[in-house]
Tab-separated table of C-alpha atoms and ligand atoms in Angstrom:
chain	number	residue	atom	x	y	z
E	42	MET	CA	139.855	-33.672	252.704
E	43	ARG	CA	139.913	-32.944	256.420
E	44	PHE	CA	138.068	-29.970	257.942
E	45	GLU	CA	139.499	-28.437	261.103
E	46	ASN	CA	138.820	-25.516	263.425
E	47	VAL	CA	141.557	-23.641	265.246
E	48	GLN	CA	140.739	-21.283	268.088
E	49	SER	CA	143.384	-18.737	269.121
E	50	ASP	CA	143.706	-15.329	270.742
E	51	VAL	CA	145.453	-13.817	267.739
E	52	THR	CA	145.564	-15.006	264.110
E	53	VAL	CA	148.513	-13.763	262.062
E	54	VAL	CA	148.308	-14.378	258.312
E	55	GLY	CA	151.634	-14.092	256.469
E	56	GLY	CA	154.968	-15.412	257.710
E	57	GLY	CA	157.326	-12.731	256.404
E	58	LEU	CA	159.445	-10.835	258.909
E	59	SER	CA	156.484	-8.645	259.869
E	60	GLY	CA	154.214	-11.649	260.559
E	61	VAL	CA	156.922	-13.553	262.423
E	62	SER	CA	157.723	-10.558	264.635
E	63	ALA	CA	154.024	-9.945	265.285
E	64	ALA	CA	153.404	-13.582	266.223
E	65	VAL	CA	156.413	-13.768	268.556
E	66	ALA	CA	155.477	-10.476	270.256
E	67	ALA	CA	151.878	-11.587	270.913
E	68	ALA	CA	152.989	-15.048	272.059
E	69	ARG	CA	155.471	-13.617	274.538
E	70	LEU	CA	152.627	-11.645	276.107
E	71	GLY	CA	150.934	-14.951	276.868
E	72	LYS	CA	148.506	-15.086	273.949
E	73	LYS	CA	147.776	-18.191	271.874
E	74	VAL	CA	148.772	-17.351	268.325
E	75	ALA	CA	148.077	-19.064	264.985
E	76	LEU	CA	150.752	-18.063	262.459
E	77	ILE	CA	149.754	-18.987	258.909
E	78	GLN	CA	152.174	-18.929	255.990
E	79	ASN	CA	151.239	-20.050	252.472
E	80	ARG	CA	154.740	-21.179	251.545
E	81	PRO	CA	156.950	-23.919	253.053
E	82	VAL	CA	159.475	-21.396	254.360
E	83	LEU	CA	159.162	-18.431	256.733
E	84	GLY	CA	160.815	-15.052	256.192
E	85	GLY	CA	158.904	-13.701	253.152
E	86	ASN	CA	161.199	-11.780	250.843
E	87	SER	CA	164.182	-12.398	253.139
E	88	SER	CA	163.812	-16.192	252.788
E	89	SER	CA	166.003	-18.430	250.619
E	90	GLU	CA	163.108	-18.491	248.115
E	91	MET	CA	163.573	-14.762	247.361
E	92	ARG	CA	166.957	-13.745	248.921
E	93	VAL	CA	166.384	-10.063	249.504
E	94	TRP	CA	168.713	-8.776	252.208
E	95	VAL	CA	167.232	-7.067	255.250
E	96	VAL	CA	167.790	-3.352	255.714
E	97	GLY	CA	166.146	-0.862	258.030
E	98	ALA	CA	166.592	2.304	260.067
E	99	THR	CA	170.344	2.410	259.536
E	100	GLY	CA	169.563	3.535	255.999
E	101	HIS	CA	172.501	3.535	253.681
E	102	GLY	CA	174.725	4.057	256.718
E	103	VAL	CA	173.286	7.566	257.069
E	104	ASN	CA	171.784	6.783	260.495
E	105	ARG	CA	174.661	4.598	261.468
E	106	TYR	CA	173.760	4.400	265.167
E	107	ALA	CA	170.170	3.384	264.424
E	108	ARG	CA	169.339	-0.294	264.302
E	109	GLU	CA	166.323	-2.511	264.947
E	110	THR	CA	166.384	-4.310	268.280
E	111	GLY	CA	163.490	-6.491	269.507
E	112	VAL	CA	162.633	-9.747	267.731
E	113	LEU	CA	164.560	-8.818	264.582
E	114	GLY	CA	167.542	-7.691	266.663
E	115	GLU	CA	167.630	-11.155	268.269
E	116	MET	CA	167.639	-12.777	264.825
E	117	PHE	CA	170.389	-10.419	263.606
E	118	VAL	CA	172.618	-11.402	266.553
E	119	GLU	CA	171.912	-15.099	265.994
E	120	ASN	CA	172.690	-14.648	262.305
E	121	GLN	CA	176.017	-12.933	263.039
E	122	TYR	CA	176.972	-15.876	265.249
E	123	THR	CA	175.722	-18.851	263.225
E	124	ASN	CA	175.840	-17.448	259.712
E	125	PRO	CA	178.645	-14.929	259.171
E	126	GLU	CA	178.860	-16.022	255.506
E	127	GLY	CA	175.224	-15.031	254.903
E	128	ASN	CA	174.007	-18.442	253.684
E	129	PRO	CA	170.299	-17.930	252.799
E	130	TYR	CA	169.326	-21.410	254.061
E	131	TYR	CA	170.864	-20.790	257.496
E	132	TRP	CA	168.846	-17.556	257.716
E	133	ASP	CA	165.670	-19.632	257.056
E	134	LEU	CA	166.618	-21.780	260.051
E	135	ILE	CA	167.075	-18.771	262.310
E	136	VAL	CA	163.607	-17.459	261.457
E	137	LEU	CA	162.018	-20.916	261.851
E	138	GLU	CA	163.711	-21.506	265.207
E	139	LYS	CA	162.584	-18.093	266.457
E	140	VAL	CA	158.977	-19.195	265.895
E	141	ARG	CA	159.376	-22.804	267.054
E	142	HIS	CA	160.900	-21.543	270.297
E	143	GLU	CA	157.569	-19.972	271.316
E	144	PRO	CA	155.215	-22.565	272.846
E	145	ASN	CA	152.252	-20.204	272.368
E	146	ILE	CA	152.599	-20.192	268.572
E	147	GLN	CA	150.910	-22.817	266.412
E	148	LEU	CA	152.617	-22.629	263.026
E	149	PHE	CA	150.753	-23.554	259.836
E	150	LEU	CA	153.129	-23.688	256.870
E	151	ASN	CA	151.909	-24.346	253.306
E	152	THR	CA	148.534	-22.920	254.288
E	153	ASP	CA	147.045	-20.410	251.891
E	154	VAL	CA	144.289	-18.281	253.380
E	155	HIS	CA	141.761	-17.283	250.748
E	156	GLU	CA	138.411	-17.074	252.557
E	157	VAL	CA	137.349	-14.514	255.142
E	158	GLU	CA	134.107	-14.505	257.099
E	159	ALA	CA	133.250	-10.914	258.038
E	160	GLU	CA	130.085	-9.079	258.982
E	161	GLY	CA	128.814	-5.565	259.674
E	162	ASP	CA	128.271	-2.473	257.613
E	163	GLU	CA	130.886	-0.805	255.446
E	164	LEU	CA	132.296	1.420	258.167
E	165	ASN	CA	132.178	-1.105	260.990
E	166	ARG	CA	133.191	-4.531	259.714
E	167	HIS	CA	134.206	-7.398	261.994
E	168	ILE	CA	136.168	-10.522	261.011
E	169	LYS	CA	134.839	-13.776	262.468
E	170	SER	CA	137.202	-16.243	260.837
E	171	VAL	CA	139.666	-16.853	258.030
E	172	THR	CA	140.049	-20.168	256.208
E	173	GLY	CA	143.083	-21.667	254.568
E	174	TRP	CA	143.937	-24.686	252.497
E	175	MET	CA	147.026	-26.626	253.583
E	176	MET	CA	148.794	-27.822	250.444
E	177	GLY	CA	150.138	-31.357	250.446
E	178	SER	CA	147.894	-32.340	253.368
E	179	GLU	CA	144.364	-31.832	252.018
E	180	ARG	CA	143.380	-30.006	255.207
E	181	LYS	CA	140.946	-27.113	255.106
E	182	ILE	CA	141.417	-25.107	258.282
E	183	ARG	CA	139.178	-22.389	259.739
E	184	PHE	CA	140.884	-19.995	262.152
E	185	GLU	CA	138.857	-18.090	264.746
E	186	SER	CA	140.130	-15.392	267.103
E	187	PRO	CA	139.056	-12.008	268.468
E	188	VAL	CA	141.848	-10.169	266.605
E	189	PHE	CA	143.449	-10.738	263.161
E	190	LEU	CA	146.668	-9.434	261.650
E	191	ASP	CA	147.121	-9.116	257.887
E	192	CYS	CA	150.873	-9.521	257.255
E	193	THR	CA	150.437	-10.929	253.757
E	194	GLY	CA	152.162	-8.066	251.931
E	195	ASP	CA	149.470	-7.905	249.227
E	196	GLY	CA	146.706	-7.501	251.805
E	197	LEU	CA	144.305	-10.236	250.689
E	198	ILE	CA	142.811	-10.721	254.167
E	199	GLY	CA	141.880	-7.083	254.649
E	200	PHE	CA	140.592	-6.901	251.081
E	201	LEU	CA	138.266	-9.903	251.601
E	202	ALA	CA	137.126	-8.420	254.915
E	203	GLY	CA	136.164	-5.143	253.225
E	204	ALA	CA	138.963	-2.976	254.643
E	205	LYS	CA	139.497	0.314	252.804
E	206	TYR	CA	142.755	0.532	250.915
E	207	GLN	CA	144.704	2.393	248.242
E	208	ILE	CA	146.736	1.148	245.272
E	209	GLY	CA	149.132	3.413	243.366
E	210	ARG	CA	150.254	6.998	243.841
E	211	GLU	CA	148.207	9.649	245.633
E	212	ALA	CA	147.815	13.082	244.010
E	213	LYS	CA	149.850	15.979	245.374
E	214	HIS	CA	146.824	17.811	246.792
E	215	GLU	CA	145.822	14.837	248.981
E	216	PHE	CA	148.736	15.057	251.437
E	217	ASN	CA	150.692	17.978	250.063
E	218	GLU	CA	153.695	15.778	249.285
E	219	ALA	CA	156.535	17.300	247.250
E	220	TRP	CA	157.165	14.075	245.302
E	221	ALA	CA	153.545	13.163	244.570
E	222	PRO	CA	152.226	13.534	240.996
E	223	ASP	CA	149.578	16.189	240.252
E	224	VAL	CA	147.019	13.507	239.430
E	225	SER	CA	146.687	10.154	241.214
E	226	ASP	CA	147.414	7.008	239.181
E	227	ASN	CA	147.898	3.228	239.441
E	228	ILE	CA	151.676	3.291	239.202
E	229	THR	CA	153.447	1.059	241.732
E	230	LEU	CA	156.950	-0.257	242.178
E	231	GLY	CA	157.498	-3.377	240.090
E	232	SER	CA	158.460	-6.943	241.013
E	233	THR	CA	161.869	-8.607	240.796
E	234	LEU	CA	163.514	-12.017	240.500
E	235	LEU	CA	167.091	-12.418	241.671
E	236	PHE	CA	169.778	-14.958	240.781
E	237	TYR	CA	172.995	-16.335	242.319
E	238	THR	CA	176.163	-17.257	240.455
E	239	LYS	CA	179.157	-19.359	241.454
E	240	ASP	CA	182.574	-20.286	240.099
E	241	ALA	CA	182.478	-23.918	238.907
E	242	GLY	CA	186.271	-24.096	239.038
E	243	ARG	CA	186.497	-25.241	235.398
E	244	PRO	CA	185.146	-23.910	232.105
E	245	VAL	CA	181.372	-24.409	231.793
E	246	LYS	CA	179.059	-23.339	228.984
E	247	PHE	CA	175.622	-21.710	229.036
E	248	VAL	CA	173.091	-22.573	226.353
E	249	PRO	CA	170.304	-19.980	226.636
E	250	PRO	CA	166.673	-21.190	226.654
E	251	SER	CA	164.381	-20.261	223.750
E	252	PHE	CA	162.680	-17.429	225.650
E	253	THR	CA	165.935	-15.550	226.414
E	254	LYS	CA	165.738	-11.812	225.662
E	255	ASP	CA	168.492	-10.115	223.672
E	256	ILE	CA	169.361	-7.390	226.172
E	257	THR	CA	171.520	-5.503	223.664
E	258	GLN	CA	168.171	-4.340	222.217
E	259	THR	CA	167.283	-2.741	225.607
E	260	PRO	CA	168.944	0.067	227.645
E	261	ILE	CA	170.233	-2.522	230.184
E	262	PRO	CA	173.875	-2.943	229.023
E	263	ILE	CA	174.352	0.840	228.892
E	264	LYS	CA	172.376	1.939	231.955
E	265	ARG	CA	173.177	-0.846	234.434
E	266	VAL	CA	176.290	-2.288	236.032
E	267	LEU	CA	176.878	-5.925	235.040
E	268	ASN	CA	179.603	-8.085	236.611
E	269	SER	CA	180.136	-11.804	236.141
E	270	GLY	CA	180.562	-12.510	239.884
E	271	ASP	CA	177.651	-10.462	241.243
E	272	SER	CA	174.601	-12.126	242.764
E	273	GLY	CA	171.398	-11.426	244.652
E	274	CYS	CA	170.478	-7.862	245.538
E	275	HIS	CA	173.172	-6.397	243.258
E	276	TYR	CA	170.504	-7.082	240.658
E	277	TRP	CA	167.611	-5.432	242.570
E	278	TRP	CA	166.925	-3.410	239.378
E	279	ILE	CA	165.707	-6.458	237.381
E	280	GLU	CA	162.278	-5.006	238.063
E	281	TRP	CA	159.130	-4.884	235.985
E	282	GLY	CA	155.361	-4.537	236.315
E	283	GLY	CA	154.982	-1.118	237.948
E	284	ALA	CA	153.566	0.733	234.937
E	285	GLU	CA	149.937	1.798	234.814
E	286	ASP	CA	148.830	-0.894	232.343
E	287	ILE	CA	150.216	-3.807	234.406
E	288	ASP	CA	148.965	-5.067	237.758
E	289	THR	CA	151.697	-6.492	240.013
E	290	LEU	CA	149.192	-8.940	241.490
E	291	HIS	CA	146.938	-10.170	238.684
E	292	ASP	CA	149.749	-10.075	236.101
E	293	ASN	CA	152.225	-11.881	238.375
E	294	GLU	CA	152.713	-14.798	235.927
E	295	ARG	CA	153.344	-12.480	232.976
E	296	ILE	CA	155.776	-10.472	235.083
E	297	ARG	CA	157.666	-13.634	236.077
E	298	ASP	CA	158.073	-14.640	232.417
E	299	GLU	CA	159.400	-11.188	231.480
E	300	LEU	CA	161.843	-11.234	234.416
E	301	TRP	CA	163.069	-14.744	233.541
E	302	SER	CA	163.624	-13.712	229.909
E	303	VAL	CA	165.818	-10.836	231.091
E	304	ILE	CA	167.732	-12.838	233.728
E	305	TYR	CA	168.713	-15.429	231.116
E	306	GLY	CA	169.405	-12.570	228.704
E	307	ILE	CA	171.789	-10.948	231.179
E	308	TRP	CA	173.483	-14.274	231.825
E	309	ASP	CA	173.748	-14.971	228.102
E	310	TYR	CA	175.358	-11.546	227.668
E	311	ILE	CA	177.796	-12.163	230.529
E	312	LYS	CA	178.694	-15.706	229.453
E	313	ASN	CA	178.620	-15.479	225.682
E	314	SER	CA	179.348	-11.882	224.589
E	315	GLY	CA	183.083	-12.181	225.228
E	316	LYS	CA	183.001	-8.934	227.234
E	317	PHE	CA	183.361	-10.572	230.665
E	318	GLU	CA	185.740	-13.004	232.341
E	319	ALA	CA	183.056	-15.592	232.947
E	320	GLU	CA	184.319	-18.848	231.455
E	321	THR	CA	184.156	-20.784	234.727
E	322	MET	CA	181.043	-19.046	236.073
E	323	THR	CA	177.666	-20.757	236.281
E	324	LEU	CA	174.189	-20.029	237.581
E	325	GLU	CA	173.706	-21.518	241.029
E	326	TRP	CA	170.123	-20.419	241.677
E	327	VAL	CA	167.419	-18.434	239.876
E	328	GLY	CA	164.324	-17.161	241.680
E	329	SER	CA	160.958	-18.422	240.504
E	330	MET	CA	158.469	-16.345	242.508
E	331	PRO	CA	158.608	-12.632	241.716
E	332	GLY	CA	159.360	-10.600	244.828
E	333	LYS	CA	156.530	-8.083	244.963
E	334	ARG	CA	157.351	-4.618	246.180
E	335	GLU	CA	153.967	-2.943	246.245
E	336	TYR	CA	150.248	-3.566	246.150
E	337	ARG	CA	147.507	-2.595	248.630
E	338	ARG	CA	148.111	-0.120	251.437
E	339	PHE	CA	145.310	-0.142	254.002
E	340	LYS	CA	143.709	2.956	255.418
E	341	GLY	CA	144.146	3.459	259.131
E	342	ASP	CA	143.157	6.361	261.347
E	343	TYR	CA	146.351	8.031	260.109
E	344	VAL	CA	148.138	7.903	256.754
E	345	LEU	CA	151.901	8.276	257.162
E	346	ASN	CA	153.188	10.614	254.447
E	347	GLN	CA	156.283	12.245	253.003
E	348	ASN	CA	155.986	15.288	255.275
E	349	ASP	CA	156.148	13.098	258.391
E	350	LEU	CA	159.388	11.545	257.202
E	351	GLU	CA	160.936	14.856	256.161
E	352	ARG	CA	159.892	16.752	259.260
E	353	GLN	CA	160.328	13.788	261.604
E	354	THR	CA	156.850	14.317	263.051
E	355	GLN	CA	156.604	13.425	266.741
E	356	PHE	CA	153.522	11.247	267.225
E	357	GLU	CA	151.808	10.826	270.565
E	358	ASP	CA	151.123	7.228	269.526
E	359	ASN	CA	154.588	6.524	268.132
E	360	VAL	CA	155.309	2.785	268.276
E	361	THR	CA	158.455	2.365	266.198
E	362	TYR	CA	160.945	3.973	263.833
E	363	GLY	CA	162.002	3.866	260.212
E	364	GLY	CA	165.133	5.325	258.674
E	365	TRP	CA	165.604	3.983	255.150
E	366	SER	CA	165.521	6.652	252.460
E	367	ILE	CA	162.371	7.271	250.464
E	368	ASP	CA	163.426	4.906	247.691
E	369	LEU	CA	161.274	5.022	244.555
E	370	HIS	CA	161.869	3.452	241.155
E	371	PRO	CA	160.718	4.366	237.642
E	372	PRO	CA	157.534	2.631	236.391
E	373	GLU	CA	159.440	1.174	233.408
E	374	GLY	CA	161.702	-0.662	235.889
E	375	MET	CA	164.687	-2.336	234.213
E	376	TYR	CA	163.847	-0.784	230.833
E	377	ALA	CA	163.994	2.800	232.136
E	378	ALA	CA	166.450	4.865	230.138
E	379	ASP	CA	166.669	7.891	232.432
E	380	TYR	CA	167.034	7.095	236.143
E	381	THR	CA	167.232	3.831	238.141
E	382	SER	CA	165.965	5.010	241.540
E	383	ARG	CA	165.367	8.223	243.479
E	384	HIS	CA	166.309	8.609	247.141
E	385	TYR	CA	165.415	11.148	249.774
E	386	HIS	CA	167.161	10.816	253.134
E	387	SER	CA	165.499	12.425	256.152
E	388	ASP	CA	167.673	14.075	258.739
E	389	GLY	CA	167.682	10.929	260.860
E	390	ILE	CA	165.071	8.351	261.786
E	391	TYR	CA	161.316	9.018	261.752
E	392	GLN	CA	158.394	7.808	263.867
E	393	ILE	CA	155.529	5.499	262.845
E	394	PRO	CA	152.216	5.974	264.683
E	395	TYR	CA	150.013	3.152	265.932
E	396	ARG	CA	147.093	4.694	263.992
E	397	SER	CA	148.795	3.499	260.786
E	398	LEU	CA	148.709	-0.135	261.945
E	399	TYR	CA	144.961	-0.791	262.192
E	400	SER	CA	142.041	-0.535	259.811
E	401	PHE	CA	139.714	2.414	260.341
E	402	ASN	CA	136.703	0.417	259.144
E	403	VAL	CA	137.343	-3.229	260.154
E	404	ASN	CA	137.244	-3.171	263.921
E	405	ASN	CA	139.425	-6.208	264.692
E	406	LEU	CA	142.029	-5.952	261.922
E	407	LEU	CA	145.615	-4.827	262.400
E	408	PHE	CA	148.326	-4.964	259.752
E	409	ALA	CA	152.091	-4.883	259.474
E	410	GLY	CA	154.608	-4.902	256.645
E	411	ARG	CA	154.413	-3.140	253.319
E	412	ASN	CA	150.602	-2.833	253.518
E	413	ILE	CA	150.417	-0.343	256.419
E	414	SER	CA	148.551	2.954	256.201
E	415	ALA	CA	151.063	5.127	254.343
E	416	THR	CA	151.128	7.039	251.080
E	417	HIS	CA	153.063	5.633	248.120
E	418	ILE	CA	155.880	8.090	248.879
E	419	ALA	CA	156.148	7.219	252.604
E	420	PHE	CA	155.836	3.512	251.761
E	421	GLY	CA	158.966	4.087	249.639
E	422	SER	CA	160.822	4.037	252.964
E	423	SER	CA	158.635	2.091	255.421
E	424	ARG	CA	158.579	-0.985	253.119
E	425	VAL	CA	162.066	-2.258	254.007
E	426	MET	CA	162.102	-5.419	256.081
E	427	GLY	CA	163.839	-4.064	259.197
E	428	THR	CA	161.057	-1.506	259.494
E	429	CYS	CA	158.377	-4.090	258.572
E	430	ALA	CA	159.649	-6.348	261.357
E	431	SER	CA	159.633	-3.638	264.019
E	432	VAL	CA	156.179	-2.554	262.854
E	433	GLY	CA	155.163	-6.220	263.157
E	434	GLN	CA	156.397	-6.400	266.723
E	435	ALA	CA	154.398	-3.276	267.578
E	436	ALA	CA	151.235	-4.604	265.897
E	437	GLY	CA	151.589	-8.020	267.572
E	438	THR	CA	152.022	-6.341	270.957
E	439	ALA	CA	148.941	-4.221	270.284
E	440	ALA	CA	146.949	-7.294	269.252
E	441	ALA	CA	147.846	-9.030	272.522
E	442	LEU	CA	146.843	-5.944	274.532
E	443	CYS	CA	143.543	-5.777	272.632
E	444	VAL	CA	142.767	-9.377	273.602
E	445	GLU	CA	143.825	-8.713	277.197
E	446	ASN	CA	141.577	-5.672	277.438
E	447	LYS	CA	138.728	-7.184	275.447
E	448	ALA	CA	139.100	-4.330	272.957
E	449	THR	CA	138.936	-4.897	269.212
E	450	ARG	CA	141.707	-2.978	267.455
E	451	GLY	CA	142.293	-0.645	270.419
E	452	ARG	CA	141.578	2.568	268.532
E	453	PHE	CA	143.952	5.327	269.599
E	454	MET	CA	142.357	8.204	271.503
E	455	ARG	CA	144.333	11.407	271.681
E	456	SER	CA	144.952	12.421	275.291
E	457	ILE	CA	143.678	15.874	276.305
U	155	FAD	C1	163.381	-7.388	244.762
U	155	FAD	C2	163.102	-6.647	245.990
U	155	FAD	C3	164.143	-5.973	246.575
U	155	FAD	C4	163.954	-5.361	247.783
U	155	FAD	N1	165.027	-4.824	248.414
U	155	FAD	C5	164.985	-4.714	249.759
U	155	FAD	C6	166.174	-4.663	250.519
U	155	FAD	O1	167.291	-4.638	249.985
U	155	FAD	N2	166.051	-4.681	251.858
U	155	FAD	C7	164.838	-4.688	252.481
U	155	FAD	O2	164.800	-4.728	253.710
U	155	FAD	N3	163.675	-4.703	251.785
U	155	FAD	C8	163.725	-4.757	250.446
U	155	FAD	N4	162.574	-4.889	249.704
U	155	FAD	C9	161.256	-4.684	250.327
U	155	FAD	C10	160.815	-5.826	251.229
U	155	FAD	O3	161.330	-7.065	250.801
U	155	FAD	C11	159.288	-5.923	251.333
U	155	FAD	O4	158.686	-4.660	251.393
U	155	FAD	C12	158.958	-6.707	252.609
U	155	FAD	O5	159.390	-8.034	252.432
U	155	FAD	C13	157.510	-6.650	252.966
U	155	FAD	O6	157.343	-7.442	254.132
U	155	FAD	P1	155.973	-8.167	254.404
U	155	FAD	O7	156.143	-8.962	255.652
U	155	FAD	O8	154.891	-7.164	254.315
U	155	FAD	O9	155.800	-9.101	253.141
U	155	FAD	P2	156.581	-10.414	252.694
U	155	FAD	O10	158.011	-10.353	253.038
U	155	FAD	O11	156.233	-10.608	251.247
U	155	FAD	O12	155.900	-11.554	253.551
U	155	FAD	C14	154.534	-11.863	253.401
U	155	FAD	C15	154.363	-13.359	253.515
U	155	FAD	O13	152.982	-13.652	253.558
U	155	FAD	C16	152.741	-14.820	252.795
U	155	FAD	N5	151.356	-14.759	252.318
U	155	FAD	C17	150.869	-13.946	251.361
U	155	FAD	N6	149.559	-14.189	251.164
U	155	FAD	C18	149.215	-15.155	252.014
U	155	FAD	C19	147.993	-15.860	252.254
U	155	FAD	N7	146.874	-15.570	251.582
U	155	FAD	N8	147.981	-16.830	253.186
U	155	FAD	C20	149.108	-17.148	253.872
U	155	FAD	N9	150.300	-16.516	253.671
U	155	FAD	C21	150.350	-15.534	252.766
U	155	FAD	C22	153.764	-14.755	251.674
U	155	FAD	O14	154.088	-16.038	251.173
U	155	FAD	C23	154.961	-14.111	252.344
U	155	FAD	O15	155.882	-15.074	252.790
U	155	FAD	C24	162.683	-5.395	248.413
U	155	FAD	C25	161.604	-6.012	247.785
U	155	FAD	C26	161.807	-6.634	246.584
U	155	FAD	C27	160.673	-7.338	245.943
């Protein structure tokens, strides 16, 4: 095993679209950035490993003139030019090239950060370093910098540093949100695996594995739309793990097994029930890492909530915009018999304040992505990747300015 030390201005942990945008933004402001991603591919849920398509402020076409520009906008344009067919592997290349193009970024793929060195009392913590293990290389690497960004989705870095956070749904009285339950609980959105199909051009059979679920014993064939040629995000509803007795993080393996049993059950139903024209269809790809929708949300100086989205609150420290609907799913996920998802569309785009992008109690920690300081209801909208990426660009810019000004997280002070 090799031990190494890396010194940077900004350390970004997590190479999803929020981490990539944050790293590029900080690097373009002249800061040395370490971008650490625990998987071999960048892009997080948008990568070919997960294949979730990127949406953002445009919403479901409701805000049709709204669209992310900045780092994500550059990647969108590149994607339109090089990848009009939407090949997931070509998208991986676009994200990788965006990072490789920045000489100030040192990229560490396959590096899983799981140690954090932090000090200070509960309300004033300070991160000194984070340490990761690079798989396949037997390198243990310690990253030091004045400012850290947690773009891991699940929020492991902030958790290990002692940052305050919330999991689950807030009670109505906390933020006076119309959609919040009367009593707070642990309910989250669940996780999902997707699959791709293709036409083999000749009849092909499907022999289901032993763990295949008989979906005719579930509400799926009645409540959901099944088509033999559909792939990817058409099946966003193959979701499970959000109920109170399951933890989307610690029960990740159990959730994957349940999702696999249903994917093969759906495919068995499509191929072998005789109800579909699927003789020549085959499975081209099946996901193996559950795409997680929700876990920790850190506490910043401000908690974005449903009222801000509905009323389109104007923030003095506005740094970016969201516009996707508040999009929440039932805790039973794919087994829900009543509704599949609930949407609330604001009257246009809404603002996201800088105070939601830094920890109120860890003085050099910023965050971007699905773990920002928002209630469960507001997260229902801010979690989409277009918004995560623009939040990432804002947080990366802020991190660079903090280093420049020798500030820690650059706490926002209201002007008087
Ligand atoms: C099935 C599904 C469907 C969805 N549908 C849509 C949709 O249609 N459109 C849309 O825009 N959004 C959609 N979302 C939401 C969106 O994908 C997520 O909210 C978004 O990806 C969050 O971005 P992120 O950067 O915070 O996290 P991620 O995209 O998960 O990226 C975080 C990255 O950090 C890495 N990482 C984690 N821990 C560590 C560590 N300790 N060390 C190093 N690296 C680490 C992970 O490997 C990952 O690549 C969906 C989500 C799911 C699961």
